[in-house]
Amino acid sequence: MTTASTPAVPQTLQPFLAKPKQLMINGQWSAAKSGETFDVFNPASGEVVAQCAAGDAKDIDQAVKAARKAFEQGPWSKLSPSDRGKLLWKIGDLIEANNEELAQLETLDNGKPYGIALAVDVALAADMFRYMAGWCTKIQGDTFPITVPYAPDNDFHAFTLKEPVGVVGQIIPWNFPLLMAAWKLGPALAAGCCVVLKPAEQTPLSALRLGELIQEAGLPEGVVNIVTGMGETAGAAIAAHDGVDKVAFTGSTEVGKLIIKAAAGNLKKVTLELGGKSPNVVYKDADMDAAIAGAASAIFFNQGQVCSAGSRLFIEEDVFDDVLAGVGDIAKNMKVGDGFDSATEMGPLVSKEQHDRVKHYLDAGKAGGATMAVGGGLLDRPGYFVQPTVIANVNDDMKVVKEEIFGPVVTALPFKDDREIADRANDTDYGLAAGVWTKDISKAHKLAKSLRAGSVWVNCYNIFDAALPFGGYKQSGLGREGAKGSQAMFTEMKTTIIAREPRKMPRMGMAAE
Ligand code: NAI
Ligand code: MG
């Protein structure tokens, strides 16, 4: 592992950074009612780069009321699906037109390498808005040829309508700040909802810039409201607010459970995209070069801060040493540094808190007798850097194998035959994703079918697209994002039955004459 230099923050960000970072409520930018702010850090240096308004329950309440008004009275609800689609498409265009600035903000705020932010985060965010723009005109119900046993003339017309669920609260994490905003906003707006979005306190900047672009696109006021603030205050207030019809959350399983509890008050609908401890299975008959590179990328992409990270690497016994050495070589030679250095392959973790959390797991691994085959420590430089780490000599019950680390740390586990592997891969509370590497396609099919995971990648890993559903089995979540399935997240279904002639209903019971 080598470390790269620390370039200056790009000058092109100065105009945006110089502006106050306020809340966007009802089309207006304003400070938090409390006047409080919080610091935003550059994770590559630990320096403060901005101060953001710290919204709390009072600001959330104002934002929810603005969203309700826009939903019930505003021009948004009267807009044709086609016009709604045009606006979403325009947001996608504006993201693309400002892609370099948005990618720079992601690097500054989250730490990820600039090239990745540009090619992955920003490109996928633009794509999600455009993909969802197409759905605006295609969110439709069904008609039903009904057979009512006690109304044998069957003179009815029955159909379903899919209607926007209403005011939606969206709480997003810091690992893909702009992309998670797009994953949440795109489908909700396509369905005709109005939104209160709360970015993660670690990475609020790109969402605020997106707010400006949403205004530039011409979305009516109050349709999208953005309230920056802490999880325990602003986030919890969204989850508990009676004026919110639905909450969509991405983050930790722990907070996902708190959201379900808070949502019980008004039984708001809930969808959750939570953690994972995904198995990545390499058979001895895999294309070894591809499998080794794939296993490394499955864990080191985004500094390992990916809910679907391939963090349990199962390797068939005969090739265990080779794969371990291959992944280890990649880890050893990885260029770790500032995301603005074009040579950087892996940036810092997002925050001091995440840095401490990963260190805690590395210490637990060592204390438990695991071997740090490569890495295993923090980098001795400012910022929140961790060495790319490969852990061996572990068993399935160790803390580092059981719990989500959310850092560049993979545990390598040998397996003997393919009868045990599905059980071991499934021996987790999570079920978000999995990988399979083999040239034997029927073996791949068989294992893919046995895995209790929302996404299975065969001979590839972390392939995302707006057209693909994404979400988790078990404690990895509720619901699916992206694709056609996300309509269900943001719509209610109304069944309407119309008698072709006014019916004379019997006074008692339902039997017809
Ligand atoms: P978190 O779940 O606390 O934060 C995610 C979002 O939830 C943030 O916007 C935060 O402000 C908000 N939040 C926090 N507490 C809340 C509450 N009581 N009510 C409503 N909203 C609340 O995640 P955190 O603490 O940043 O990271 C902890 C661990 O969570 C990570 O180590 C990782 O294992 C997991 N995680 C998973 C993510 C995923 O993509 N599934 C993303 C981020 C974290
Ligand atoms: Mg937290």
Coordinates of C-alpha atoms and ligand atoms in Angstrom, one line a residue:
M1 CA 0.0 0.0 0.0
T2 CA 1.3 3.4 -0.9
T3 CA -0.1 6.8 0.0
A4 CA -0.8 9.6 -2.3
S5 CA -0.4 13.4 -1.9
T6 CA -2.9 15.9 -0.5
P7 CA -4.0 18.3 -3.3
A8 CA -5.9 21.4 -2.5
V9 CA -9.7 21.6 -2.6
P10 CA -10.6 22.6 -6.1
Q11 CA -11.2 26.3 -6.6
T12 CA -14.3 25.6 -8.6
L13 CA -16.1 24.6 -5.4
Q14 CA -15.5 28.0 -3.8
P15 CA -18.7 29.8 -5.0
F16 CA -20.8 27.0 -3.6
L17 CA -18.8 26.6 -0.4
A18 CA -18.9 30.3 0.3
K19 CA -22.7 30.4 0.4
P20 CA -24.5 29.7 3.7
K21 CA -25.7 26.1 3.9
Q22 CA -29.4 26.4 4.7
L23 CA -32.6 24.4 4.7
M24 CA -34.7 24.3 1.6
I25 CA -38.4 24.6 2.7
N26 CA -41.2 25.6 0.5
G27 CA -38.8 26.9 -2.1
Q28 CA -37.0 29.2 0.3
W29 CA -33.6 28.8 1.8
S30 CA -33.4 29.6 5.5
A31 CA -31.4 29.0 8.7
A32 CA -32.7 26.4 11.2
K33 CA -35.3 27.9 13.5
S34 CA -32.9 27.3 16.5
G35 CA -30.1 29.1 14.7
E36 CA -27.9 26.0 15.3
T37 CA -25.4 24.7 12.8
F38 CA -23.1 21.7 12.6
D39 CA -19.6 21.3 11.1
V40 CA -18.9 19.4 7.9
F41 CA -15.5 17.8 7.6
N42 CA -13.1 16.9 4.8
P43 CA -12.4 13.2 5.7
A44 CA -9.0 13.3 3.9
S45 CA -7.7 16.0 6.3
G46 CA -10.2 16.2 9.2
E47 CA -10.6 19.9 8.5
V48 CA -13.9 21.7 8.6
V49 CA -15.1 22.8 5.1
A50 CA -18.6 24.1 5.8
Q51 CA -21.2 24.7 8.4
C52 CA -24.7 23.5 7.8
A53 CA -28.0 24.5 9.4
A54 CA -28.9 21.9 12.1
G55 CA -32.6 21.4 11.5
D56 CA -34.7 19.8 14.2
A57 CA -38.3 18.9 14.9
K58 CA -39.6 22.4 14.4
D59 CA -38.0 22.7 10.9
I60 CA -39.2 19.2 10.0
D61 CA -42.7 20.2 11.0
Q62 CA -42.6 23.3 8.8
A63 CA -41.2 21.2 5.9
V64 CA -43.9 18.5 6.3
K65 CA -46.6 21.3 6.2
A66 CA -45.0 22.7 3.0
A67 CA -45.0 19.3 1.4
R68 CA -48.6 18.7 2.5
K69 CA -49.7 22.0 1.0
A70 CA -47.8 21.3 -2.3
F71 CA -49.3 17.8 -2.4
E72 CA -52.9 18.9 -1.8
Q73 CA -53.2 22.3 -3.3
G74 CA -50.1 23.0 -5.3
P75 CA -49.7 22.8 -9.1
W76 CA -47.8 19.6 -8.7
S77 CA -50.9 17.4 -8.1
K78 CA -52.5 18.9 -11.3
L79 CA -49.4 18.4 -13.5
S80 CA -49.8 15.8 -16.2
P81 CA -47.7 12.7 -15.9
S82 CA -45.9 13.8 -19.1
D83 CA -45.0 17.2 -17.7
R84 CA -43.9 15.6 -14.4
G85 CA -41.6 13.3 -16.5
K86 CA -40.1 16.3 -18.3
L87 CA -39.2 17.9 -15.0
L88 CA -37.5 14.7 -13.8
W89 CA -35.6 14.3 -17.1
K90 CA -34.5 17.9 -16.7
I91 CA -33.1 17.2 -13.2
G92 CA -31.1 14.3 -14.8
D93 CA -29.8 16.7 -17.4
L94 CA -28.8 19.3 -14.8
I95 CA -27.0 16.7 -12.8
E96 CA -25.1 15.7 -15.9
A97 CA -24.3 19.3 -16.8
N98 CA -22.9 19.9 -13.3
N99 CA -21.3 16.5 -13.0
E100 CA -17.8 17.7 -12.2
E101 CA -18.9 20.0 -9.4
L102 CA -21.2 17.4 -7.9
A103 CA -18.4 14.8 -8.0
Q104 CA -16.0 17.2 -6.4
L105 CA -18.5 17.8 -3.6
E106 CA -18.8 14.1 -3.1
T107 CA -15.0 13.7 -2.8
L108 CA -14.7 16.7 -0.5
D109 CA -17.6 15.5 1.7
N110 CA -17.3 11.7 1.6
G111 CA -13.7 11.2 0.7
K112 CA -14.2 8.9 -2.2
P113 CA -11.9 9.2 -5.3
Y114 CA -13.1 11.9 -7.7
G115 CA -13.0 9.6 -10.7
I116 CA -15.3 7.1 -9.0
A117 CA -17.6 9.9 -7.8
L118 CA -17.9 11.1 -11.4
A119 CA -18.2 7.8 -13.2
V120 CA -20.4 6.0 -10.6
D121 CA -22.2 8.2 -8.1
V122 CA -23.0 11.2 -10.3
A123 CA -23.7 9.2 -13.5
L124 CA -26.0 6.7 -11.8
A125 CA -27.8 9.6 -10.0
A126 CA -28.6 11.3 -13.4
D127 CA -29.7 7.9 -14.8
M128 CA -32.1 7.3 -11.9
F129 CA -33.9 10.6 -12.6
R130 CA -34.1 9.8 -16.3
Y131 CA -35.2 6.2 -15.7
M132 CA -37.9 7.4 -13.3
A133 CA -39.0 10.2 -15.8
G134 CA -40.2 7.4 -18.1
W135 CA -42.3 5.8 -15.3
C136 CA -44.4 9.0 -14.8
T137 CA -46.6 8.1 -17.8
K138 CA -46.7 4.4 -17.0
I139 CA -47.8 4.1 -13.4
Q140 CA -51.1 2.4 -14.0
G141 CA -53.7 0.1 -12.5
D142 CA -55.6 -2.9 -13.9
T143 CA -59.2 -3.7 -14.9
F144 CA -60.9 -6.8 -13.6
P145 CA -63.5 -9.0 -15.1
I146 CA -65.3 -9.8 -11.8
T147 CA -67.7 -12.6 -10.9
V148 CA -69.6 -11.6 -7.8
P149 CA -71.5 -14.7 -6.7
Y150 CA -74.3 -12.8 -5.0
A151 CA -74.7 -10.3 -7.9
P152 CA -75.0 -12.7 -10.9
D153 CA -75.7 -10.0 -13.5
N154 CA -72.2 -8.8 -13.1
D155 CA -73.0 -5.4 -14.3
F156 CA -69.8 -3.8 -12.9
H157 CA -66.8 -2.0 -14.1
A158 CA -63.9 -2.6 -11.7
F159 CA -60.4 -1.2 -11.8
T160 CA -57.5 -0.1 -9.7
L161 CA -55.8 3.3 -9.6
K162 CA -52.3 3.8 -8.3
E163 CA -52.2 7.1 -6.5
P164 CA -49.2 8.9 -4.8
V165 CA -48.9 7.8 -1.2
G166 CA -48.7 11.5 -0.2
V167 CA -46.0 13.2 1.9
V168 CA -42.9 11.1 2.0
G169 CA -40.0 11.5 4.5
Q170 CA -36.7 10.3 3.2
I171 CA -33.7 9.7 5.4
I172 CA -30.4 8.9 3.6
P173 CA -26.9 7.8 4.5
W174 CA -23.4 9.1 3.8
N175 CA -21.8 6.4 1.7
F176 CA -23.4 7.5 -1.7
P177 CA -24.8 10.9 -0.7
L178 CA -26.0 12.2 -4.1
L179 CA -26.9 8.7 -5.4
M180 CA -29.0 7.9 -2.4
A181 CA -30.9 11.2 -2.7
A182 CA -31.6 10.3 -6.4
W183 CA -32.7 6.7 -5.5
K184 CA -35.2 8.2 -3.0
L185 CA -36.4 11.3 -4.8
G186 CA -36.7 9.8 -8.4
P187 CA -39.3 7.2 -7.7
A188 CA -41.2 9.4 -5.1
L189 CA -41.5 12.3 -7.6
A190 CA -42.4 10.0 -10.5
A191 CA -45.3 8.7 -8.4
G192 CA -46.5 12.3 -7.7
C193 CA -45.5 12.5 -4.0
C194 CA -44.0 15.5 -2.2
V195 CA -40.9 14.9 -0.1
V196 CA -39.0 16.0 3.0
L197 CA -35.4 14.7 2.5
K198 CA -32.8 14.5 5.3
P199 CA -29.3 14.0 4.1
A200 CA -26.8 12.4 6.5
E201 CA -25.1 14.9 8.8
Q202 CA -21.6 13.6 7.6
T203 CA -22.3 14.4 3.9
P204 CA -25.0 17.1 3.4
L205 CA -23.3 19.1 0.6
S206 CA -24.3 17.4 -2.6
A207 CA -27.9 17.2 -1.6
L208 CA -28.0 21.0 -1.0
R209 CA -26.5 21.5 -4.5
L210 CA -29.1 19.1 -5.8
G211 CA -31.8 21.2 -4.1
E212 CA -30.5 24.2 -6.2
L213 CA -30.7 22.1 -9.4
I214 CA -34.2 21.0 -8.5
Q215 CA -35.2 24.6 -8.2
E216 CA -33.4 25.4 -11.5
A217 CA -35.4 22.6 -13.2
G218 CA -38.6 24.4 -12.1
L219 CA -40.2 22.0 -9.6
P220 CA -43.0 23.8 -7.8
E221 CA -42.2 25.1 -4.3
G222 CA -42.7 22.6 -1.5
V223 CA -42.5 19.5 -3.7
V224 CA -39.0 18.8 -2.5
N225 CA -37.9 20.1 0.9
I226 CA -34.4 19.4 2.2
V227 CA -33.7 19.6 5.9
T228 CA -30.1 19.0 7.1
G229 CA -29.6 17.9 10.7
M230 CA -28.8 15.1 13.1
G231 CA -30.4 11.7 13.0
E232 CA -31.6 11.8 16.6
T233 CA -33.4 15.1 16.1
A234 CA -34.3 15.8 12.4
G235 CA -34.4 12.2 11.4
A236 CA -36.3 11.0 14.4
A237 CA -38.8 13.8 13.9
I238 CA -39.5 12.7 10.3
A239 CA -40.1 9.1 11.5
A240 CA -42.5 10.2 14.2
H241 CA -44.4 13.0 12.4
D242 CA -48.1 12.3 11.9
G243 CA -48.2 14.4 8.7
V244 CA -45.8 12.0 7.0
D245 CA -47.6 9.2 5.1
K246 CA -44.5 7.2 4.3
V247 CA -40.9 7.0 5.4
A248 CA -38.1 5.6 3.2
F249 CA -34.8 5.0 5.0
T250 CA -31.4 3.8 4.1
G251 CA -28.8 3.2 6.9
S252 CA -28.1 1.0 9.8
T253 CA -30.3 -1.9 10.8
E254 CA -30.3 -0.5 14.3
V255 CA -31.9 2.8 13.2
G256 CA -34.2 0.9 10.7
K257 CA -35.8 -0.8 13.8
L258 CA -36.2 2.6 15.6
I259 CA -37.9 3.9 12.5
I260 CA -40.4 1.1 12.5
K261 CA -41.2 1.8 16.1
A262 CA -41.6 5.5 15.5
A263 CA -43.8 4.9 12.5
A264 CA -46.3 2.9 14.6
G265 CA -47.8 6.2 15.8
N266 CA -49.7 6.9 12.6
L267 CA -48.9 3.6 10.9
K268 CA -47.0 5.4 8.2
K269 CA -45.7 3.1 5.5
V270 CA -42.1 2.2 5.8
T271 CA -39.4 0.9 3.4
L272 CA -35.9 0.2 4.6
E273 CA -32.6 -0.5 2.9
L274 CA -30.2 -1.6 5.7
G275 CA -27.0 -3.4 6.4
G276 CA -25.4 -6.5 5.1
K277 CA -22.6 -9.0 5.5
S278 CA -22.6 -10.4 2.1
P279 CA -21.0 -13.7 1.1
N280 CA -18.8 -13.8 -2.0
V281 CA -18.1 -17.4 -3.0
V282 CA -15.1 -18.3 -5.2
Y283 CA -15.1 -21.9 -6.5
K284 CA -11.9 -23.6 -7.6
D285 CA -13.1 -23.7 -11.2
A286 CA -13.6 -19.9 -11.4
D287 CA -11.6 -17.7 -13.8
M288 CA -9.0 -16.9 -11.1
D289 CA -7.8 -13.5 -12.3
A290 CA -11.4 -12.3 -12.6
A291 CA -12.4 -13.8 -9.3
I292 CA -9.4 -12.3 -7.4
A293 CA -9.9 -8.9 -8.9
G294 CA -13.7 -9.2 -8.3
A295 CA -13.2 -10.3 -4.6
A296 CA -11.0 -7.3 -4.0
S297 CA -13.3 -4.8 -5.7
A298 CA -16.3 -6.3 -3.9
I299 CA -14.8 -5.2 -0.5
F300 CA -12.6 -2.3 -1.3
F301 CA -15.0 -0.3 -3.5
N302 CA -16.0 2.9 -1.7
Q303 CA -13.6 2.1 1.1
G304 CA -15.8 -0.9 2.0
Q305 CA -18.6 1.5 3.0
V306 CA -21.2 -0.3 0.8
C307 CA -24.2 -2.1 2.2
S308 CA -23.7 -4.9 -0.4
A309 CA -19.9 -5.2 0.2
G310 CA -18.6 -8.7 -0.3
S311 CA -17.2 -8.9 3.3
R312 CA -17.3 -12.7 3.8
L313 CA -15.1 -14.1 1.1
F314 CA -15.7 -17.9 0.9
I315 CA -12.9 -19.6 -1.0
E316 CA -12.9 -23.3 -2.1
E317 CA -10.1 -25.0 -0.1
D318 CA -7.9 -26.1 -3.0
V319 CA -7.5 -22.5 -4.2
F320 CA -7.7 -20.8 -0.8
D321 CA -4.0 -19.8 -0.6
D322 CA -3.9 -18.5 -4.2
V323 CA -7.0 -16.4 -3.8
L324 CA -5.9 -15.1 -0.4
A325 CA -2.5 -14.2 -1.8
G326 CA -4.0 -12.6 -4.9
V327 CA -6.5 -10.4 -2.9
G328 CA -3.7 -9.6 -0.5
D329 CA -1.4 -8.4 -3.3
I330 CA -4.1 -6.0 -4.5
A331 CA -4.7 -4.8 -1.0
K332 CA -0.9 -4.3 -0.4
N333 CA -0.4 -2.4 -3.6
M334 CA -3.5 -0.2 -3.4
K335 CA -2.9 3.5 -3.6
V336 CA -4.7 5.0 -0.5
G337 CA -5.0 8.7 -0.3
D338 CA -6.8 12.0 -0.9
G339 CA -9.7 11.5 -3.4
F340 CA -8.5 14.5 -5.3
D341 CA -5.2 12.9 -6.2
S342 CA -5.9 11.1 -9.5
A343 CA -3.6 8.2 -8.5
T344 CA -5.8 7.4 -5.5
E345 CA -7.7 4.1 -5.6
M346 CA -9.0 4.2 -2.1
G347 CA -9.9 7.3 0.0
P348 CA -10.4 7.8 3.7
L349 CA -13.4 6.6 5.6
V350 CA -16.2 9.1 5.9
S351 CA -15.8 10.2 9.6
K352 CA -13.9 9.9 12.8
E353 CA -16.8 7.9 14.1
Q354 CA -16.5 5.4 11.3
H355 CA -12.7 5.3 11.6
D356 CA -13.1 4.4 15.3
R357 CA -15.7 1.8 14.5
V358 CA -13.5 0.0 12.0
K359 CA -10.6 0.2 14.4
H360 CA -12.7 -1.4 17.1
Y361 CA -13.4 -4.3 14.7
L362 CA -9.7 -4.7 13.7
D363 CA -8.9 -4.8 17.4
A364 CA -11.6 -7.4 18.0
G365 CA -10.3 -9.5 15.2
K366 CA -6.8 -9.5 16.6
A367 CA -8.0 -10.2 20.2
G368 CA -10.1 -13.1 18.8
G369 CA -7.0 -14.7 17.3
A370 CA -7.6 -13.8 13.7
T371 CA -4.5 -13.2 11.4
M372 CA -4.2 -9.8 9.7
A373 CA -2.9 -11.3 6.4
V374 CA -2.6 -7.8 5.0
G375 CA -3.2 -4.4 6.7
G376 CA -5.1 -4.4 10.0
G377 CA -4.3 -0.9 11.1
L378 CA -5.0 2.8 10.6
L379 CA -2.8 5.1 8.5
D380 CA -0.5 7.4 10.4
R381 CA -1.6 10.7 8.7
P382 CA -4.3 13.2 9.2
G383 CA -7.7 12.2 8.0
Y384 CA -9.7 9.0 8.5
F385 CA -7.6 6.4 6.6
V386 CA -7.6 2.7 7.2
Q387 CA -5.3 0.1 5.6
P388 CA -7.0 -2.2 3.1
T389 CA -7.2 -5.3 5.2
V390 CA -7.5 -9.0 4.6
I391 CA -8.2 -11.2 7.6
A392 CA -7.6 -14.9 7.7
N393 CA -7.8 -17.6 10.4
V394 CA -11.3 -16.8 11.3
N395 CA -14.3 -19.0 11.9
D396 CA -18.0 -18.3 11.1
D397 CA -18.8 -17.2 14.6
M398 CA -16.3 -14.5 15.2
K399 CA -17.5 -10.9 15.6
V400 CA -15.5 -9.8 12.4
V401 CA -17.4 -12.4 10.4
K402 CA -20.8 -11.9 11.9
E403 CA -21.1 -8.1 12.1
E404 CA -21.1 -5.4 9.4
I405 CA -17.8 -3.6 9.6
F406 CA -18.5 -1.1 6.8
G407 CA -14.8 -0.5 6.1
P408 CA -12.1 -2.0 3.8
V409 CA -11.9 -5.2 5.7
V410 CA -12.6 -8.7 4.3
T411 CA -12.6 -12.0 6.1
A412 CA -11.4 -15.0 4.1
L413 CA -13.0 -18.3 4.9
P414 CA -12.2 -21.7 3.3
F415 CA -15.0 -24.1 2.3
K416 CA -14.8 -27.8 1.4
D417 CA -17.7 -28.8 -0.8
D418 CA -20.7 -27.1 -2.2
R419 CA -23.3 -28.8 0.0
E420 CA -22.2 -26.8 3.1
I421 CA -21.6 -23.5 1.3
A422 CA -25.2 -22.3 0.9
D423 CA -25.8 -22.9 4.6
R424 CA -22.7 -21.1 5.7
A425 CA -23.4 -18.2 3.3
N426 CA -26.9 -17.9 4.6
D427 CA -25.9 -18.1 8.3
T428 CA -26.4 -14.4 8.9
D429 CA -29.1 -12.1 10.0
Y430 CA -28.6 -10.1 6.8
G431 CA -29.6 -10.9 3.2
L432 CA -28.7 -8.1 1.0
A433 CA -26.4 -9.4 -1.7
A434 CA -24.1 -12.3 -2.6
G435 CA -21.4 -13.1 -5.2
V436 CA -20.6 -16.4 -7.0
W437 CA -17.5 -17.0 -9.1
T438 CA -17.4 -20.2 -11.2
K439 CA -17.2 -21.2 -14.9
D440 CA -19.9 -23.9 -14.3
I441 CA -23.1 -22.1 -15.0
S442 CA -25.4 -24.8 -13.6
K443 CA -23.4 -24.7 -10.3
A444 CA -23.8 -20.9 -10.3
H445 CA -27.6 -21.2 -10.9
K446 CA -27.9 -23.7 -8.1
L447 CA -26.1 -21.7 -5.5
A448 CA -27.7 -18.4 -6.6
K449 CA -31.1 -20.0 -6.0
S450 CA -30.2 -21.2 -2.5
L451 CA -28.9 -17.8 -1.4
R452 CA -31.3 -15.8 0.7
A453 CA -30.2 -12.4 -0.7
G454 CA -31.9 -9.6 -2.6
S455 CA -29.2 -9.4 -5.3
V456 CA -26.9 -12.2 -6.5
W457 CA -24.0 -11.3 -8.8
V458 CA -22.4 -14.2 -10.8
N459 CA -18.9 -13.6 -12.1
C460 CA -19.3 -9.9 -11.4
Y461 CA -20.0 -7.8 -8.3
N462 CA -21.7 -4.5 -7.4
I463 CA -23.4 -4.0 -10.7
F464 CA -26.2 -1.5 -10.2
D465 CA -28.7 0.0 -12.6
A466 CA -31.8 2.1 -12.3
A467 CA -33.7 -0.6 -14.0
L468 CA -32.8 -3.3 -11.4
P469 CA -34.7 -3.8 -8.1
F470 CA -32.4 -3.6 -5.1
G471 CA -33.2 -4.4 -1.5
G472 CA -32.8 -7.0 1.2
Y473 CA -34.1 -10.3 2.6
K474 CA -34.2 -10.8 6.4
Q475 CA -32.7 -7.9 8.4
S476 CA -31.3 -6.1 5.4
G477 CA -34.6 -4.4 4.7
L478 CA -38.1 -4.0 3.6
G479 CA -39.1 -3.3 0.0
R480 CA -37.2 -2.9 -3.2
E481 CA -35.8 0.3 -4.7
G482 CA -35.2 1.2 -8.4
A483 CA -37.0 -0.5 -11.2
K484 CA -40.7 -1.0 -11.6
G485 CA -41.0 -2.2 -8.0
S486 CA -40.3 1.2 -6.6
Q487 CA -43.8 2.3 -7.7
A488 CA -45.1 0.1 -4.9
M489 CA -42.9 2.1 -2.4
F490 CA -44.6 5.4 -3.2
T491 CA -48.1 4.6 -4.4
E492 CA -51.3 3.5 -2.7
M493 CA -53.7 1.2 -4.7
K494 CA -57.3 2.1 -4.9
T495 CA -59.8 -0.5 -6.0
T496 CA -62.9 1.1 -7.5
I497 CA -66.1 -0.8 -8.4
I498 CA -68.7 1.0 -10.4
A499 CA -72.2 -0.4 -11.1
R500 CA -73.1 0.3 -14.7
E501 CA -76.6 1.1 -13.5
P502 CA -77.4 2.4 -10.0
R503 CA -78.1 -0.7 -8.0
K504 CA -80.9 -1.2 -5.6
M505 CA -79.1 -2.7 -2.7
P506 CA -81.1 -5.1 -0.5
R507 CA -81.9 -3.7 2.9
M508 CA -80.3 -6.6 4.7
G509 CA -77.4 -8.7 3.7
M510 CA -75.7 -8.7 0.3
A511 CA -77.8 -11.2 -1.6
A512 CA -79.2 -9.7 -4.8
E513 CA -82.7 -10.3 -6.0
Ligands
NAI1 P1 -27.3 5.6 10.7 O1 -28.2 4.5 10.4 O2 -27.3 6.2 12.1 O3 -27.5 6.9 9.7 C1 -28.2 6.8 8.5 C2 -29.2 8.0 8.4 O4 -30.1 7.9 9.5 C3 -28.5 9.4 8.6 O5 -29.2 10.3 7.8 C4 -28.8 9.7 10.1 O6 -28.8 11.0 10.4 C5 -30.1 9.0 10.3 N1 -30.5 8.7 11.6 C6 -29.7 8.3 12.7 N2 -30.4 8.1 13.8 C7 -31.7 8.3 13.5 C8 -32.9 8.1 14.2 N3 -32.9 7.8 15.5 N4 -34.0 8.4 13.6 C9 -34.1 8.7 12.3 N5 -32.9 8.9 11.5 C10 -31.8 8.6 12.1 O7 -25.8 5.1 10.3 P2 -24.4 5.5 10.9 O8 -24.5 5.7 12.4 O9 -23.9 6.7 10.2 O10 -23.5 4.3 10.5 C11 -23.6 3.1 11.4 C12 -23.5 1.9 10.6 O11 -24.7 1.7 9.8 C13 -22.4 1.7 9.6 O12 -21.2 1.3 10.2 C14 -22.9 0.7 8.7 O13 -22.8 -0.6 9.3 C15 -24.4 1.0 8.7 N6 -24.8 1.8 7.5 C16 -25.4 1.2 6.4 C17 -25.7 1.9 5.3 C18 -26.4 1.3 4.1 O14 -26.2 1.7 3.0 N7 -27.2 0.3 4.3 C19 -25.3 3.3 5.2 C20 -24.8 3.9 6.4 C21 -24.5 3.2 7.5
MG2 MG -26.0 6.3 13.8

